[in-house]
mmCIF file of C-alpha atoms in Angstrom:
data_model
loop_
_atom_site.group_PDB
_atom_site.id
_atom_site.type_symbol
_atom_site.label_atom_id
_atom_site.label_comp_id
_atom_site.label_asym_id
_atom_site.label_seq_id
_atom_site.Cartn_x
_atom_site.Cartn_y
_atom_site.Cartn_z
ATOM 1 C CA MET A 1 0.000 0.000 0.000
ATOM 2 C CA THR A 2 1.097 3.557 -0.651
ATOM 3 C CA GLN A 3 1.876 6.028 2.115
ATOM 4 C CA PRO A 4 -1.223 8.225 1.451
ATOM 5 C CA THR A 5 -3.428 5.144 1.587
ATOM 6 C CA GLU A 6 -2.082 4.062 4.978
ATOM 7 C CA THR A 7 -2.047 7.608 6.371
ATOM 8 C CA ASN A 8 -5.667 8.188 5.323
ATOM 9 C CA ARG A 9 -6.746 4.794 6.688
ATOM 10 C CA ALA A 10 -5.044 5.559 10.024
ATOM 11 C CA LEU A 11 -6.698 8.996 10.343
ATOM 12 C CA ILE A 12 -10.192 7.660 9.657
ATOM 13 C CA THR A 13 -9.637 4.580 11.844
ATOM 14 C CA LYS A 14 -8.600 6.783 14.788
ATOM 15 C CA ALA A 15 -11.608 9.055 14.228
ATOM 16 C CA PHE A 16 -14.029 6.110 14.186
ATOM 17 C CA GLU A 17 -12.446 4.579 17.276
ATOM 18 C CA GLY A 18 -13.542 7.758 19.046
ATOM 19 C CA LEU A 19 -17.012 7.635 17.486
ATOM 20 C CA ARG A 20 -17.302 4.019 18.653
ATOM 21 C CA HIS A 21 -17.374 5.470 22.186
ATOM 22 C CA GLY A 22 -19.360 8.639 21.434
ATOM 23 C CA ASP A 23 -16.279 10.877 21.210
ATOM 24 C CA PRO A 24 -16.134 13.014 18.030
ATOM 25 C CA SER A 25 -12.957 14.856 19.114
ATOM 26 C CA GLN A 26 -10.776 13.009 16.571
ATOM 27 C CA PHE A 27 -13.368 13.243 13.781
ATOM 28 C CA MET A 28 -14.438 16.877 13.607
ATOM 29 C CA PRO A 29 -10.884 18.292 13.281
ATOM 30 C CA LEU A 30 -10.435 16.213 10.104
ATOM 31 C CA PHE A 31 -13.045 18.335 8.292
ATOM 32 C CA ASP A 32 -11.512 20.632 5.694
ATOM 33 C CA GLU A 33 -12.874 24.205 5.613
ATOM 34 C CA ASP A 34 -14.203 23.478 2.099
ATOM 35 C CA ILE A 35 -15.682 20.059 2.907
ATOM 36 C CA GLU A 36 -18.620 18.836 0.826
ATOM 37 C CA TRP A 37 -20.966 16.354 2.484
ATOM 38 C CA ARG A 38 -23.696 14.585 0.565
ATOM 39 C CA VAL A 39 -26.268 12.478 2.387
ATOM 40 C CA MET A 40 -27.539 10.397 -0.506
ATOM 41 C CA GLY A 41 -31.175 9.544 -1.075
ATOM 42 C CA SER A 42 -34.417 11.453 -1.130
ATOM 43 C CA SER A 43 -35.426 11.872 2.494
ATOM 44 C CA ALA A 44 -35.696 14.952 4.681
ATOM 45 C CA TRP A 45 -32.170 14.134 5.886
ATOM 46 C CA SER A 46 -30.703 13.876 2.370
ATOM 47 C CA LYS A 47 -28.652 17.002 1.834
ATOM 48 C CA HIS A 48 -25.658 18.477 0.068
ATOM 49 C CA ALA A 49 -23.726 20.813 2.331
ATOM 50 C CA LYS A 50 -20.726 22.772 1.040
ATOM 51 C CA GLY A 51 -18.243 24.262 3.477
ATOM 52 C CA LEU A 52 -17.567 23.564 7.129
ATOM 53 C CA ALA A 53 -20.116 26.101 8.390
ATOM 54 C CA ALA A 54 -22.878 24.540 6.256
ATOM 55 C CA VAL A 55 -21.975 21.003 7.372
ATOM 56 C CA GLU A 56 -22.124 22.042 11.016
ATOM 57 C CA ARG A 57 -25.312 24.138 10.584
ATOM 58 C CA ASP A 58 -27.298 21.910 8.190
ATOM 59 C CA LEU A 59 -26.137 18.389 9.067
ATOM 60 C CA VAL A 60 -24.265 17.948 12.339
ATOM 61 C CA GLY A 61 -26.257 20.436 14.438
ATOM 62 C CA PRO A 62 -29.773 19.259 13.500
ATOM 63 C CA LEU A 63 -28.761 15.593 13.732
ATOM 64 C CA PHE A 64 -27.181 15.798 17.180
ATOM 65 C CA ALA A 65 -30.118 17.886 18.443
ATOM 66 C CA ARG A 66 -32.291 14.793 17.875
ATOM 67 C CA PHE A 67 -30.247 12.564 20.224
ATOM 68 C CA ALA A 68 -30.896 12.120 23.939
ATOM 69 C CA GLY A 69 -27.379 10.979 24.700
ATOM 70 C CA PRO A 70 -24.171 10.110 22.941
ATOM 71 C CA TYR A 71 -24.229 9.032 19.322
ATOM 72 C CA LEU A 72 -22.092 5.989 18.681
ATOM 73 C CA ASN A 73 -20.938 4.996 15.218
ATOM 74 C CA ILE A 74 -19.239 1.614 15.250
ATOM 75 C CA PRO A 75 -17.003 0.774 12.285
ATOM 76 C CA GLU A 76 -17.386 -2.708 10.839
ATOM 77 C CA LEU A 77 -15.035 -2.395 7.861
ATOM 78 C CA ILE A 78 -12.542 0.272 6.774
ATOM 79 C CA LEU A 79 -11.081 0.104 3.265
ATOM 80 C CA ALA A 80 -8.600 2.601 1.841
ATOM 81 C CA ASP A 81 -7.202 3.270 -1.610
ATOM 82 C CA GLY A 82 -5.171 6.416 -2.144
ATOM 83 C CA ASP A 83 -7.304 9.467 -1.376
ATOM 84 C CA HIS A 84 -10.435 7.415 -0.626
ATOM 85 C CA VAL A 85 -11.470 5.659 2.565
ATOM 86 C CA VAL A 86 -14.711 3.664 2.756
ATOM 87 C CA VAL A 87 -16.285 2.837 6.109
ATOM 88 C CA LEU A 88 -19.157 0.466 6.769
ATOM 89 C CA ALA A 89 -20.563 1.339 10.174
ATOM 90 C CA LYS A 90 -23.488 0.826 12.506
ATOM 91 C CA GLY A 91 -25.070 3.691 14.396
ATOM 92 C CA ASP A 92 -26.232 3.373 17.993
ATOM 93 C CA ALA A 93 -28.325 6.206 19.432
ATOM 94 C CA GLN A 94 -31.549 7.101 21.162
ATOM 95 C CA THR A 95 -33.721 10.025 20.100
ATOM 96 C CA VAL A 96 -35.035 12.657 22.490
ATOM 97 C CA GLU A 97 -38.405 10.867 22.300
ATOM 98 C CA GLY A 98 -36.792 7.602 23.424
ATOM 99 C CA ASN A 99 -36.832 5.883 20.028
ATOM 100 C CA ARG A 100 -33.874 3.815 18.843
ATOM 101 C CA TYR A 101 -31.895 5.096 15.878
ATOM 102 C CA ASP A 102 -29.524 2.321 14.846
ATOM 103 C CA ASN A 103 -28.868 2.973 11.178
ATOM 104 C CA ASP A 104 -26.436 1.177 8.878
ATOM 105 C CA TYR A 105 -24.006 3.405 6.989
ATOM 106 C CA CYS A 106 -21.549 3.413 4.155
ATOM 107 C CA PHE A 107 -19.327 6.489 4.176
ATOM 108 C CA VAL A 108 -17.063 7.271 1.244
ATOM 109 C CA PHE A 109 -14.447 9.813 2.311
ATOM 110 C CA ARG A 110 -12.102 11.650 -0.034
ATOM 111 C CA MET A 111 -9.010 12.958 1.702
ATOM 112 C CA ALA A 112 -6.477 15.655 0.790
ATOM 113 C CA ASP A 113 -3.472 16.601 2.914
ATOM 114 C CA GLY A 114 -4.813 14.748 5.946
ATOM 115 C CA LYS A 115 -8.264 16.379 5.828
ATOM 116 C CA ILE A 116 -11.688 15.142 4.734
ATOM 117 C CA VAL A 117 -12.663 17.165 1.674
ATOM 118 C CA GLU A 118 -15.654 15.143 0.500
ATOM 119 C CA VAL A 119 -18.129 12.697 2.045
ATOM 120 C CA ARG A 120 -20.825 10.612 0.420
ATOM 121 C CA GLU A 121 -23.028 9.058 3.088
ATOM 122 C CA TYR A 122 -25.376 6.189 2.289
ATOM 123 C CA MET A 123 -27.926 5.005 4.862
ATOM 124 C CA ASP A 124 -31.487 3.808 5.296
ATOM 125 C CA THR A 125 -33.235 7.127 4.692
ATOM 126 C CA VAL A 126 -36.690 5.691 5.489
ATOM 127 C CA LEU A 127 -35.388 4.746 8.942
ATOM 128 C CA ALA A 128 -33.903 8.222 9.357
ATOM 129 C CA ASP A 129 -37.220 9.894 8.544
ATOM 130 C CA LYS A 130 -39.129 7.495 10.809
ATOM 131 C CA ALA A 131 -36.829 7.748 13.832
ATOM 132 C CA LEU A 132 -35.621 11.341 13.495
ATOM 133 C CA GLY A 133 -38.657 12.958 11.918
ATOM 134 C CA ARG A 134 -38.890 14.716 8.600
ATOM 135 C CA GLY A 135 -37.916 18.095 9.964
ATOM 136 C CA ASP A 136 -41.441 19.479 9.446
#
């Protein structure tokens, strides 16, 4: 494997080890100022946010406001190839209403200079709408 591949894999692995325990402190600093995050699908939670401020305002903030406690994201598989790292993961959270939100995810990260510059997030969007609400 090439050095960028292993470096990128190590950064994402460390970030997800924190998320496994509800600690985003290794994940959030990886976001590039110009990050683009796409939540794929056609639900209320499907979005395309450009820039760190938009990701925090339109994705991270509203999502974490729906949780009663820590949000865990447990990696099941991490694959890396050059600038790309793919993570299969399982969410573990409870909503403020007491409902379970345990979604399955596939994240495709594109890295540049040790930062996440692009994310494509695939998940069960019907489950997201059902457990988290449609944002109405």
